[in-house]
Amino acid sequence: MIHLEKVSKNFQPNVNALSDITLHIDAGEFVSIVGQSGSGKTTIVRLLISEIQPDAGEVEVGGWNITKIKKVQVPLLRRQIGVVFQDFKLLPKKTVFENVAFALQVSGAPRARIQQVVPQVLNIVDLSDKLHRYPQELSGGERQRVAIARALIHRPKVLLADEPTGNLDALNTKDIIELLLKINEFGTTVVMVTHNKEIVNSLKRRVITLDRGLMAGDQRVGKYVI
Amino acid sequence: MFLHALSRGIIFALQSFWRNVWLSIATIFVIFLTLVSVNFLIAVNVIADSAINVVKERIDVSIYLKPDIQESKIAELKTRLESDSQVKNVVYRSPADNLADFKAKHVNDEKIKETLDSLNGNPMGATLIIKAKNLKDYPVILRTLEDPILNEIIEEKNYDDNQLVIDRINLIASNIKRVILAISIIFIIISILIVFNTVRIAIFTHQNEIAIMKLVGASNWFIRFPFVFESILAGLFACILAMFFIYPLLSFTQGYIGGFFGGADFNIISYFNANFFLIWGAQLLGIIVINAISSSIALSKYLKV
């Protein structure tokens, strides 16, 4: 599903964000990518959504070779990958419904389908009573659930979560992780970038550890070791 | 599919216009002020042009003919002058008219009165008053009158008296036109820069939204269109607002402007009405083009995510 082959990325001369990373993630896996700040975790997410290009190596996601992708194909790729960010990245002037619907509207989905699917997805994340609220009227946990609903609306094969609980309290963190596990149970590959030791240890799933841009560990049932 | 995306883009634009109402008002207000300045410049241009034309209209050349010339010869000369492409019109004044005018002018001068009474008959000849289409045409027209055959019937031409005035008016007119052209160019450049920066700032406030749209898979066109449409909408509202502001202002100032023309037929509102589509159409088109280009350029910076 996801394959990185000898990927390197430098943002400044002599500062390696990623060095010679090779990893493979199968369909249906739940993988945590862990490491300290500056270890290159977010760089991997940015590479996977084609926000940046690697300096060396190849990146493949769901059949797309990102190193060879054309600019016009980038929106198509992003519609097939769900992404959840630490800062939610919701459109502030759109309601909960409109934020989720927007992800469908960009792909030209008909109005009738949007009216049918968006409430269903918002029901999954337990926000069906807040369809017409604006993001600033929601709690952090609710905003992150909107972001997850938006990421799920295309029924993506891969869900990338970049520090999804970074801005949340313990209770909301638990809710979000349970939601991600539920999504994974339905067959979606989940890649979660985090530095939350408690979560990673409690999950008992695959853990990829990065340290200063290098691969420091890859355990099938891993723990946060750094 | 295209129409579907287009209608969605229009809805997004209208939504954003309304939900960012203060930003929209600020943008409209700056464009409105720019348009008011442009219209003020148009009005000044028109007033200056009309003032020059009024003065030019009052200039003519009189040809005083010898008293003993036959009417047929005068008519022949008049027809010849009228056939000249540079001549606007030729007015004939008979010897009797000239005498009456002269008497009226010197009604209190006893000596002139006595002299006229002592003369046998009318000592005055006819006059032809020539008006050229263009101020610059007078020397050309008069050159044609230098014909030796015509010298036998022409007593005097008063062009030499007018030469200095005409030259000065020509110089002032061309200087005024040059100054107005320079001011117009500076104004237009300033207006474009103001509108460009206003649109750029408006889009700058949306840069995070644009990045989010890109991350959820929106194509550049899908993001660009609502912003461009929104800025066009701002231009349209500003234009309508400027129209509602300019007409009452022109109506208020018409009374003062009319006084400058000393009874000459000039109405600034009539000018704006007669050229309504040209003035407002050009401004609307200009503002739409500037807004569309500005928003496209400003957006391209944020579409690289």
Short mmCIF file of C-alpha atoms in Angstrom, two decimals:
data_model
loop_
_atom_site.label_atom_id
_atom_site.label_comp_id
_atom_site.label_asym_id
_atom_site.label_seq_id
_atom_site.Cartn_x
_atom_site.Cartn_y
_atom_site.Cartn_z
CA MET A 1 0.00 0.00 0.00
CA ILE A 2 2.81 2.41 0.98
CA HIS A 3 6.40 1.94 -0.10
CA LEU A 4 9.42 4.15 0.44
CA GLU A 5 12.64 3.08 -1.25
CA LYS A 6 15.89 4.72 -0.15
CA VAL A 7 14.19 8.08 0.35
CA SER A 8 16.24 11.13 1.33
CA LYS A 9 15.12 14.69 1.85
CA ASN A 10 17.16 17.73 2.81
CA PHE A 11 15.62 21.10 3.62
CA GLN A 12 18.90 22.87 4.18
CA PRO A 13 22.42 21.88 3.14
CA ASN A 14 23.81 19.40 5.66
CA VAL A 15 20.44 19.07 7.46
CA ASN A 16 18.93 15.71 6.57
CA ALA A 17 15.22 15.53 7.31
CA LEU A 18 15.24 11.94 6.00
CA SER A 19 18.24 9.79 5.08
CA ASP A 20 17.99 6.66 2.99
CA ILE A 21 14.63 5.51 4.43
CA THR A 22 13.17 2.26 3.14
CA LEU A 23 9.89 1.00 4.53
CA HIS A 24 6.82 -0.90 3.40
CA ILE A 25 3.31 -0.74 4.84
CA ASP A 26 0.73 -3.31 3.78
CA ALA A 27 -2.97 -2.67 3.18
CA GLY A 28 -5.03 -2.78 6.37
CA GLU A 29 -2.14 -2.13 8.73
CA PHE A 30 -2.20 0.31 11.67
CA VAL A 31 1.26 1.83 11.90
CA SER A 32 2.58 4.40 14.34
CA ILE A 33 5.58 6.46 13.23
CA VAL A 34 7.29 7.80 16.30
CA GLY A 35 10.29 9.94 17.10
CA GLN A 36 11.31 13.18 18.68
CA SER A 37 10.72 16.59 17.11
CA GLY A 38 12.84 16.93 13.98
CA SER A 39 13.17 13.20 13.50
CA GLY A 40 11.44 13.38 10.08
CA LYS A 41 7.98 12.02 10.97
CA THR A 42 6.01 14.87 9.42
CA THR A 43 8.34 14.92 6.41
CA ILE A 44 7.11 11.39 5.61
CA VAL A 45 3.47 12.59 5.71
CA ARG A 46 4.32 15.56 3.50
CA LEU A 47 6.01 13.22 1.02
CA LEU A 48 3.02 10.85 1.01
CA ILE A 49 0.57 13.65 0.09
CA SER A 50 3.01 15.04 -2.48
CA GLU A 51 3.36 18.34 -0.66
CA ILE A 52 7.12 17.94 -1.14
CA GLN A 53 9.25 15.75 -3.41
CA PRO A 54 12.13 13.56 -2.20
CA ASP A 55 15.69 14.50 -3.17
CA ALA A 56 16.46 10.82 -3.75
CA GLY A 57 14.57 7.54 -3.74
CA GLU A 58 11.01 6.57 -4.67
CA VAL A 59 7.69 6.96 -2.87
CA GLU A 60 4.59 4.94 -3.73
CA VAL A 61 1.12 5.27 -2.22
CA GLY A 62 -1.85 3.17 -3.31
CA GLY A 63 -0.40 2.60 -6.77
CA TRP A 64 0.73 6.20 -7.29
CA ASN A 65 4.42 6.78 -7.79
CA ILE A 66 4.73 10.15 -6.12
CA THR A 67 8.22 10.81 -7.45
CA LYS A 68 6.86 10.72 -10.98
CA ILE A 69 3.46 12.29 -10.37
CA LYS A 70 2.41 15.22 -12.57
CA LYS A 71 1.18 18.46 -10.97
CA VAL A 72 -2.33 18.01 -12.36
CA GLN A 73 -2.52 14.55 -10.78
CA VAL A 74 -1.74 15.78 -7.24
CA PRO A 75 -5.39 16.76 -6.45
CA LEU A 76 -6.51 13.29 -7.65
CA LEU A 77 -3.97 11.62 -5.33
CA ARG A 78 -5.05 13.74 -2.37
CA ARG A 79 -8.68 12.77 -2.92
CA GLN A 80 -7.66 9.13 -2.42
CA ILE A 81 -5.69 9.69 0.77
CA GLY A 82 -7.38 10.89 3.94
CA VAL A 83 -5.24 13.24 6.02
CA VAL A 84 -5.78 14.44 9.57
CA PHE A 85 -3.56 17.17 11.02
CA GLN A 86 -2.70 18.25 14.56
CA ASP A 87 -4.16 21.73 13.91
CA PHE A 88 -7.27 20.22 12.25
CA LYS A 89 -6.99 22.41 9.16
CA LEU A 90 -10.71 23.13 8.90
CA LEU A 91 -12.09 25.94 6.76
CA PRO A 92 -13.11 28.56 9.36
CA LYS A 93 -15.88 30.15 7.31
CA LYS A 94 -17.59 26.87 6.48
CA THR A 95 -19.90 24.88 8.74
CA VAL A 96 -19.19 21.31 9.86
CA PHE A 97 -21.37 20.01 7.02
CA GLU A 98 -19.73 22.29 4.45
CA ASN A 99 -16.21 21.38 5.59
CA VAL A 100 -16.89 17.69 5.05
CA ALA A 101 -18.91 18.30 1.88
CA PHE A 102 -16.08 20.41 0.43
CA ALA A 103 -13.88 17.32 0.08
CA LEU A 104 -16.61 15.77 -2.11
CA GLN A 105 -17.41 18.97 -3.99
CA VAL A 106 -13.81 19.30 -5.21
CA SER A 107 -14.17 15.98 -6.98
CA GLY A 108 -17.42 17.09 -8.64
CA ALA A 109 -19.73 14.81 -6.62
CA PRO A 110 -23.42 15.50 -7.31
CA ARG A 111 -25.44 17.40 -4.73
CA ALA A 112 -27.75 14.47 -4.01
CA ARG A 113 -24.81 12.22 -3.12
CA ILE A 114 -23.31 14.90 -0.87
CA GLN A 115 -26.62 15.35 0.95
CA GLN A 116 -26.77 11.60 1.51
CA VAL A 117 -23.15 10.76 2.40
CA VAL A 118 -22.04 13.71 4.56
CA PRO A 119 -24.64 13.17 7.34
CA GLN A 120 -23.77 9.46 7.35
CA VAL A 121 -20.07 10.12 7.89
CA LEU A 122 -20.75 12.80 10.49
CA ASN A 123 -22.95 10.26 12.26
CA ILE A 124 -19.97 7.85 12.41
CA VAL A 125 -17.88 10.50 14.20
CA ASP A 126 -20.85 11.36 16.41
CA LEU A 127 -21.38 14.90 15.16
CA SER A 128 -24.78 14.58 13.53
CA ASP A 129 -26.23 17.17 15.91
CA LYS A 130 -23.62 19.81 15.00
CA LEU A 131 -23.92 19.94 11.22
CA HIS A 132 -24.43 23.70 11.04
CA ARG A 133 -21.89 24.79 13.62
CA TYR A 134 -18.71 26.61 12.58
CA PRO A 135 -15.31 25.17 13.65
CA GLN A 136 -14.77 27.91 16.23
CA GLU A 137 -18.00 26.81 17.96
CA LEU A 138 -16.61 23.30 18.55
CA SER A 139 -14.22 21.79 21.11
CA GLY A 140 -10.79 20.50 20.05
CA GLY A 141 -11.98 16.89 20.06
CA GLU A 142 -15.02 17.78 17.96
CA ARG A 143 -12.88 19.68 15.45
CA GLN A 144 -10.60 16.68 15.09
CA ARG A 145 -13.62 14.44 14.53
CA VAL A 146 -14.77 16.81 11.75
CA ALA A 147 -11.30 16.52 10.22
CA ILE A 148 -11.52 12.72 10.41
CA ALA A 149 -14.99 12.78 8.83
CA ARG A 150 -13.60 14.92 6.01
CA ALA A 151 -10.68 12.50 5.58
CA LEU A 152 -13.08 9.56 5.42
CA ILE A 153 -15.62 11.04 3.03
CA HIS A 154 -13.87 9.60 -0.05
CA ARG A 155 -13.59 6.19 1.62
CA PRO A 156 -9.80 6.34 1.27
CA LYS A 157 -7.62 3.26 1.36
CA VAL A 158 -5.05 5.16 3.43
CA LEU A 159 -5.60 7.52 6.34
CA LEU A 160 -2.61 9.60 7.41
CA ALA A 161 -2.89 11.15 10.87
CA ASP A 162 -0.17 13.67 11.71
CA GLU A 163 -0.16 14.14 15.51
CA PRO A 164 -3.97 13.81 15.59
CA THR A 165 -4.10 14.09 19.38
CA GLY A 166 -1.41 16.76 19.79
CA ASN A 167 -3.92 19.48 20.70
CA LEU A 168 -6.35 17.33 22.68
CA ASP A 169 -6.92 16.45 26.32
CA ALA A 170 -6.74 12.85 27.59
CA LEU A 171 -10.44 12.12 27.16
CA ASN A 172 -10.62 13.43 23.61
CA THR A 173 -7.34 11.68 22.80
CA LYS A 174 -8.88 8.35 23.81
CA ASP A 175 -11.98 9.03 21.67
CA ILE A 176 -9.90 9.90 18.60
CA ILE A 177 -7.66 6.83 18.92
CA GLU A 178 -10.73 4.61 19.29
CA LEU A 179 -12.16 6.20 16.18
CA LEU A 180 -8.94 5.58 14.23
CA LEU A 181 -8.91 1.94 15.36
CA LYS A 182 -12.54 1.58 14.26
CA ILE A 183 -11.67 3.02 10.84
CA ASN A 184 -8.76 0.56 10.61
CA GLU A 185 -11.10 -2.31 11.47
CA PHE A 186 -13.15 -1.45 8.36
CA GLY A 187 -10.00 -2.08 6.28
CA THR A 188 -8.45 1.36 5.92
CA THR A 189 -4.67 1.51 6.32
CA VAL A 190 -3.92 3.95 9.12
CA VAL A 191 -0.54 5.66 9.47
CA MET A 192 -0.32 7.72 12.62
CA VAL A 193 2.55 10.07 13.35
CA THR A 194 2.86 10.78 17.06
CA HIS A 195 5.20 11.34 19.93
CA ASN A 196 2.61 10.31 22.53
CA LYS A 197 4.32 7.42 24.33
CA GLU A 198 1.19 6.32 26.22
CA ILE A 199 -0.90 5.92 23.08
CA VAL A 200 1.77 4.02 21.17
CA ASN A 201 2.41 1.63 24.03
CA SER A 202 -1.29 0.98 24.61
CA LEU A 203 -2.00 0.23 20.94
CA LYS A 204 0.31 -2.79 20.65
CA ARG A 205 0.56 -2.33 16.87
CA ARG A 206 3.45 -1.84 14.46
CA VAL A 207 5.82 0.98 15.44
CA ILE A 208 8.37 2.62 13.11
CA THR A 209 10.90 4.71 15.01
CA LEU A 210 12.80 7.58 13.42
CA ASP A 211 15.80 9.35 14.89
CA ARG A 212 17.29 12.45 13.22
CA GLY A 213 16.06 11.36 9.79
CA LEU A 214 17.28 7.77 10.13
CA MET A 215 15.30 4.58 10.62
CA ALA A 216 15.93 3.60 14.25
CA GLY A 217 13.49 0.71 14.55
CA ASP A 218 10.56 -1.15 12.98
CA GLN A 219 8.70 -3.51 15.32
CA ARG A 220 5.58 -5.53 14.46
CA VAL A 221 4.16 -5.09 17.94
CA GLY A 222 6.21 -2.21 19.14
CA LYS A 223 6.69 0.25 21.90
CA TYR A 224 7.84 3.84 22.08
CA VAL A 225 11.48 3.35 22.94
CA ILE A 226 13.19 6.72 22.46
CA MET B 1 -19.62 18.86 -15.35
CA PHE B 2 -18.09 22.26 -16.19
CA LEU B 3 -21.36 24.09 -15.53
CA HIS B 4 -21.75 22.12 -12.31
CA ALA B 5 -18.30 23.25 -11.10
CA LEU B 6 -19.01 26.79 -12.31
CA SER B 7 -22.27 27.05 -10.35
CA ARG B 8 -20.53 25.57 -7.27
CA GLY B 9 -17.76 28.16 -7.65
CA ILE B 10 -20.32 30.98 -7.83
CA ILE B 11 -22.07 29.69 -4.70
CA PHE B 12 -18.72 29.49 -2.85
CA ALA B 13 -17.91 33.03 -3.96
CA LEU B 14 -21.25 34.41 -2.77
CA GLN B 15 -20.91 32.52 0.53
CA SER B 16 -17.41 33.82 1.10
CA PHE B 17 -18.48 37.34 0.11
CA TRP B 18 -21.20 37.31 2.73
CA ARG B 19 -19.32 35.43 5.47
CA ASN B 20 -16.33 37.75 5.19
CA VAL B 21 -18.61 40.75 4.95
CA TRP B 22 -16.24 43.27 6.61
CA LEU B 23 -13.38 42.29 4.34
CA SER B 24 -15.76 42.56 1.37
CA ILE B 25 -16.94 46.02 2.50
CA ALA B 26 -13.34 47.21 2.95
CA THR B 27 -12.39 45.94 -0.51
CA ILE B 28 -15.46 47.52 -2.12
CA PHE B 29 -14.80 50.83 -0.34
CA VAL B 30 -11.20 51.09 -1.60
CA ILE B 31 -12.27 50.26 -5.17
CA PHE B 32 -15.15 52.73 -4.82
CA LEU B 33 -12.77 55.52 -3.78
CA THR B 34 -10.52 54.70 -6.72
CA LEU B 35 -13.47 54.85 -9.14
CA VAL B 36 -14.65 58.16 -7.67
CA SER B 37 -11.15 59.55 -8.30
CA VAL B 38 -11.23 58.25 -11.88
CA ASN B 39 -14.65 59.85 -12.47
CA PHE B 40 -13.44 63.10 -10.96
CA LEU B 41 -10.58 63.05 -13.45
CA ILE B 42 -13.01 62.34 -16.31
CA ALA B 43 -15.17 65.30 -15.21
CA VAL B 44 -12.15 67.65 -15.01
CA ASN B 45 -11.05 66.45 -18.44
CA VAL B 46 -14.47 67.09 -19.94
CA ILE B 47 -14.81 70.52 -18.30
CA ALA B 48 -11.35 71.60 -19.50
CA ASP B 49 -12.05 70.31 -22.99
CA SER B 50 -15.42 72.03 -23.15
CA ALA B 51 -13.97 75.31 -21.85
CA ILE B 52 -11.34 75.26 -24.60
CA ASN B 53 -14.02 74.48 -27.19
CA VAL B 54 -16.21 77.35 -26.00
CA VAL B 55 -13.32 79.78 -26.46
CA LYS B 56 -12.45 78.27 -29.85
CA GLU B 57 -16.09 78.56 -30.96
CA ARG B 58 -15.93 82.32 -30.42
CA ILE B 59 -13.06 82.76 -32.84
CA ASP B 60 -13.77 83.55 -36.49
CA VAL B 61 -12.28 85.49 -39.38
CA SER B 62 -14.10 88.37 -41.06
CA ILE B 63 -13.48 89.31 -44.67
CA TYR B 64 -14.55 92.87 -45.45
CA LEU B 65 -15.46 93.23 -49.10
CA LYS B 66 -15.24 96.36 -51.20
CA PRO B 67 -18.57 98.31 -51.31
CA ASP B 68 -18.99 98.16 -55.07
CA ILE B 69 -18.84 94.40 -55.45
CA GLN B 70 -21.79 92.71 -57.10
CA GLU B 71 -23.93 90.33 -55.03
CA SER B 72 -23.32 87.50 -57.50
CA LYS B 73 -19.56 87.74 -56.97
CA ILE B 74 -20.04 87.67 -53.19
CA ALA B 75 -22.30 84.62 -53.48
CA GLU B 76 -19.67 82.97 -55.68
CA LEU B 77 -16.95 83.62 -53.06
CA LYS B 78 -19.21 82.37 -50.27
CA THR B 79 -19.91 79.13 -52.16
CA ARG B 80 -16.21 78.69 -52.87
CA LEU B 81 -15.35 79.15 -49.20
CA GLU B 82 -18.12 76.79 -48.06
CA SER B 83 -16.86 74.07 -50.37
CA ASP B 84 -13.52 74.14 -48.54
CA SER B 85 -13.30 71.03 -46.30
CA GLN B 86 -11.65 73.04 -43.52
CA VAL B 87 -14.48 75.58 -43.34
CA LYS B 88 -17.27 74.91 -40.88
CA ASN B 89 -19.60 77.69 -42.05
CA VAL B 90 -19.66 81.10 -43.72
CA VAL B 91 -22.08 83.80 -42.59
CA TYR B 92 -22.96 86.65 -44.98
CA ARG B 93 -23.62 90.08 -43.62
CA SER B 94 -24.96 92.63 -46.10
CA PRO B 95 -23.71 96.27 -46.33
CA ALA B 96 -26.99 97.40 -44.77
CA ASP B 97 -26.48 95.09 -41.78
CA ASN B 98 -22.93 96.37 -41.33
CA LEU B 99 -24.07 99.98 -41.50
CA ALA B 100 -26.80 99.34 -38.96
CA ASP B 101 -24.28 97.67 -36.66
CA PHE B 102 -21.83 100.50 -37.07
CA LYS B 103 -24.49 103.09 -36.31
CA ALA B 104 -25.62 101.18 -33.24
CA LYS B 105 -22.07 100.96 -32.02
CA HIS B 106 -21.47 104.69 -32.37
CA VAL B 107 -24.89 105.95 -31.50
CA ASN B 108 -23.49 108.58 -29.12
CA ASP B 109 -20.70 109.79 -31.40
CA GLU B 110 -22.00 112.95 -33.13
CA LYS B 111 -19.02 113.33 -35.44
CA ILE B 112 -19.45 109.90 -36.93
CA LYS B 113 -23.15 110.51 -37.24
CA GLU B 114 -22.54 113.76 -39.12
CA THR B 115 -19.93 112.15 -41.38
CA LEU B 116 -22.29 109.32 -42.27
CA ASP B 117 -25.11 111.77 -43.02
CA SER B 118 -22.85 113.82 -45.31
CA LEU B 119 -21.97 110.76 -47.36
CA ASN B 120 -24.12 109.83 -50.25
CA GLY B 121 -25.33 106.25 -49.74
CA ASN B 122 -23.83 103.34 -47.75
CA PRO B 123 -20.01 103.45 -47.64
CA MET B 124 -19.77 99.95 -46.25
CA GLY B 125 -19.31 96.72 -48.11
CA ALA B 126 -20.54 93.25 -47.25
CA THR B 127 -18.74 90.96 -44.82
CA LEU B 128 -18.18 87.22 -44.84
CA ILE B 129 -17.59 85.67 -41.41
CA ILE B 130 -15.71 82.40 -41.71
CA LYS B 131 -15.63 79.76 -39.01
CA ALA B 132 -13.08 76.98 -39.43
CA LYS B 133 -13.63 73.42 -38.27
CA ASN B 134 -10.32 73.56 -36.45
CA LEU B 135 -8.36 76.43 -34.99
CA LYS B 136 -5.29 75.32 -36.88
CA ASP B 137 -7.13 75.60 -40.20
CA TYR B 138 -7.41 79.40 -40.22
CA PRO B 139 -3.97 80.09 -41.74
CA VAL B 140 -4.68 77.54 -44.49
CA ILE B 141 -8.07 79.04 -45.30
CA LEU B 142 -6.63 82.54 -45.41
CA ARG B 143 -3.82 81.41 -47.66
CA THR B 144 -6.43 80.47 -50.23
CA LEU B 145 -7.72 84.03 -50.03
CA GLU B 146 -4.32 85.36 -51.08
CA ASP B 147 -5.39 84.71 -54.67
CA PRO B 148 -4.73 87.97 -56.70
CA ILE B 149 -8.20 87.76 -58.28
CA LEU B 150 -9.79 87.83 -54.87
CA ASN B 151 -7.66 90.78 -53.82
CA GLU B 152 -9.74 92.87 -56.19
CA ILE B 153 -12.89 92.28 -54.16
CA ILE B 154 -11.48 91.96 -50.61
CA GLU B 155 -10.97 95.20 -48.75
CA GLU B 156 -9.55 93.79 -45.54
CA LYS B 157 -9.09 90.61 -43.49
CA ASN B 158 -8.99 90.78 -39.73
CA TYR B 159 -7.06 87.55 -39.27
CA ASP B 160 -3.88 89.29 -38.20
CA ASP B 161 -5.68 90.64 -35.13
CA ASN B 162 -6.79 87.16 -34.17
CA GLN B 163 -3.53 85.44 -34.98
CA LEU B 164 -1.98 86.11 -31.56
CA VAL B 165 -5.12 85.04 -29.67
CA ILE B 166 -5.45 81.87 -31.75
CA ASP B 167 -1.82 80.97 -31.22
CA ARG B 168 -2.12 81.48 -27.48
CA ILE B 169 -5.32 79.48 -27.23
CA ASN B 170 -3.73 76.70 -29.26
CA LEU B 171 -0.73 76.69 -26.94
CA ILE B 172 -2.86 76.74 -23.77
CA ALA B 173 -5.15 74.03 -25.13
CA SER B 174 -2.30 71.71 -26.04
CA ASN B 175 -0.59 72.36 -22.69
CA ILE B 176 -3.79 71.63 -20.76
CA LYS B 177 -4.27 68.43 -22.78
CA ARG B 178 -0.69 67.37 -22.08
CA VAL B 179 -1.05 68.02 -18.33
CA ILE B 180 -4.37 66.15 -18.19
CA LEU B 181 -2.89 63.23 -20.10
CA ALA B 182 0.05 63.05 -17.68
CA ILE B 183 -2.27 63.27 -14.64
CA SER B 184 -4.54 60.60 -16.18
CA ILE B 185 -1.63 58.21 -16.71
CA ILE B 186 -0.37 58.74 -13.14
CA PHE B 187 -3.91 58.33 -11.80
CA ILE B 188 -4.50 55.15 -13.76
CA ILE B 189 -1.21 53.64 -12.55
CA ILE B 190 -2.01 54.59 -8.93
CA SER B 191 -5.54 53.19 -9.29
CA ILE B 192 -4.26 49.89 -10.69
CA LEU B 193 -1.72 49.59 -7.87
CA ILE B 194 -4.33 50.38 -5.20
CA VAL B 195 -6.83 47.86 -6.57
CA PHE B 196 -4.09 45.25 -7.09
CA ASN B 197 -2.90 45.61 -3.49
CA THR B 198 -6.43 45.61 -2.08
CA VAL B 199 -7.23 42.34 -3.84
CA ARG B 200 -3.81 40.93 -2.81
CA ILE B 201 -4.44 41.74 0.86
CA ALA B 202 -7.93 40.23 0.67
CA ILE B 203 -6.48 37.00 -0.73
CA PHE B 204 -3.56 37.07 1.74
CA THR B 205 -6.11 36.76 4.56
CA HIS B 206 -7.34 33.55 2.91
CA GLN B 207 -3.93 31.92 2.47
CA ASN B 208 -4.53 29.25 5.15
CA GLU B 209 -7.88 28.35 3.61
CA ILE B 210 -6.26 28.04 0.20
CA ALA B 211 -3.62 25.67 1.62
CA ILE B 212 -6.35 23.56 3.28
CA MET B 213 -8.32 23.40 0.03
CA LYS B 214 -5.21 22.17 -1.75
CA LEU B 215 -4.61 19.51 0.90
CA VAL B 216 -8.11 18.07 0.54
CA GLY B 217 -7.61 17.69 -3.20
CA ALA B 218 -9.08 20.84 -4.74
CA SER B 219 -7.70 21.65 -8.17
CA ASN B 220 -6.18 25.08 -8.77
CA TRP B 221 -9.13 26.08 -10.95
CA PHE B 222 -11.63 25.05 -8.27
CA ILE B 223 -9.85 27.27 -5.72
CA ARG B 224 -9.10 30.12 -8.09
CA PHE B 225 -12.54 30.64 -9.62
CA PRO B 226 -14.50 31.62 -6.45
CA PHE B 227 -11.79 34.11 -5.45
CA VAL B 228 -11.67 35.66 -8.91
CA PHE B 229 -15.48 35.79 -9.05
CA GLU B 230 -15.60 37.34 -5.57
CA SER B 231 -13.16 40.08 -6.56
CA ILE B 232 -15.17 40.73 -9.74
CA LEU B 233 -18.28 40.99 -7.56
CA ALA B 234 -16.50 43.54 -5.34
CA GLY B 235 -15.62 45.54 -8.48
CA LEU B 236 -19.24 45.41 -9.67
CA PHE B 237 -20.63 46.64 -6.34
CA ALA B 238 -17.97 49.38 -6.15
CA CYS B 239 -18.91 50.50 -9.67
CA ILE B 240 -22.63 50.66 -8.82
CA LEU B 241 -21.84 52.52 -5.60
CA ALA B 242 -19.62 54.99 -7.47
CA MET B 243 -22.46 55.58 -9.95
CA PHE B 244 -24.91 56.39 -7.14
CA PHE B 245 -22.34 58.76 -5.64
CA ILE B 246 -21.13 60.52 -8.80
CA TYR B 247 -24.51 61.53 -10.27
CA PRO B 248 -25.78 63.50 -7.23
CA LEU B 249 -22.30 65.06 -6.94
CA LEU B 250 -22.37 66.13 -10.61
CA SER B 251 -25.89 67.46 -10.19
CA PHE B 252 -24.74 69.50 -7.19
CA THR B 253 -21.71 70.94 -8.98
CA GLN B 254 -23.52 71.57 -12.30
CA GLY B 255 -24.81 74.94 -11.06
CA TYR B 256 -21.29 76.14 -10.31
CA ILE B 257 -19.79 74.68 -13.50
CA GLY B 258 -22.53 76.20 -15.67
CA GLY B 259 -21.54 79.67 -14.42
CA PHE B 260 -18.00 79.28 -15.77
CA PHE B 261 -19.30 78.84 -19.30
CA GLY B 262 -21.15 82.15 -19.30
CA GLY B 263 -24.37 80.88 -20.83
CA ALA B 264 -22.75 78.46 -23.23
CA ASP B 265 -24.66 75.20 -23.54
CA PHE B 266 -22.72 72.83 -21.30
CA ASN B 267 -24.10 70.22 -18.93
CA ILE B 268 -21.74 67.74 -17.28
CA ILE B 269 -24.60 65.37 -16.41
CA SER B 270 -25.72 65.34 -20.06
CA TYR B 271 -22.16 64.42 -21.02
CA PHE B 272 -22.12 61.53 -18.52
CA ASN B 273 -25.57 60.42 -19.73
CA ALA B 274 -24.63 60.62 -23.41
CA ASN B 275 -21.48 58.58 -22.76
CA PHE B 276 -23.01 56.37 -20.05
CA PHE B 277 -22.05 53.02 -21.56
CA LEU B 278 -18.60 54.20 -22.58
CA ILE B 279 -17.73 55.76 -19.21
CA TRP B 280 -19.24 53.14 -16.89
CA GLY B 281 -18.74 50.21 -19.23
CA ALA B 282 -15.04 50.99 -19.57
CA GLN B 283 -14.68 51.42 -15.82
CA LEU B 284 -16.58 48.21 -15.07
CA LEU B 285 -14.61 46.28 -17.66
CA GLY B 286 -11.35 47.81 -16.45
CA ILE B 287 -12.04 47.01 -12.81
CA ILE B 288 -13.15 43.46 -13.68
CA VAL B 289 -9.99 42.85 -15.72
CA ILE B 290 -7.72 44.38 -13.03
CA ASN B 291 -9.45 42.41 -10.26
CA ALA B 292 -9.35 39.16 -12.20
CA ILE B 293 -5.66 39.58 -13.04
CA SER B 294 -4.75 40.77 -9.51
CA SER B 295 -6.54 37.89 -7.81
CA SER B 296 -5.05 35.35 -10.23
CA ILE B 297 -1.52 36.66 -9.62
CA ALA B 298 -2.05 36.88 -5.83
CA LEU B 299 -3.50 33.36 -5.73
CA SER B 300 -0.75 31.71 -7.72
CA LYS B 301 1.63 32.37 -4.81
CA TYR B 302 -0.52 30.28 -2.45
CA LEU B 303 -1.45 27.53 -4.90
CA LYS B 304 1.98 25.92 -4.82
CA VAL B 305 1.16 23.69 -1.80
#
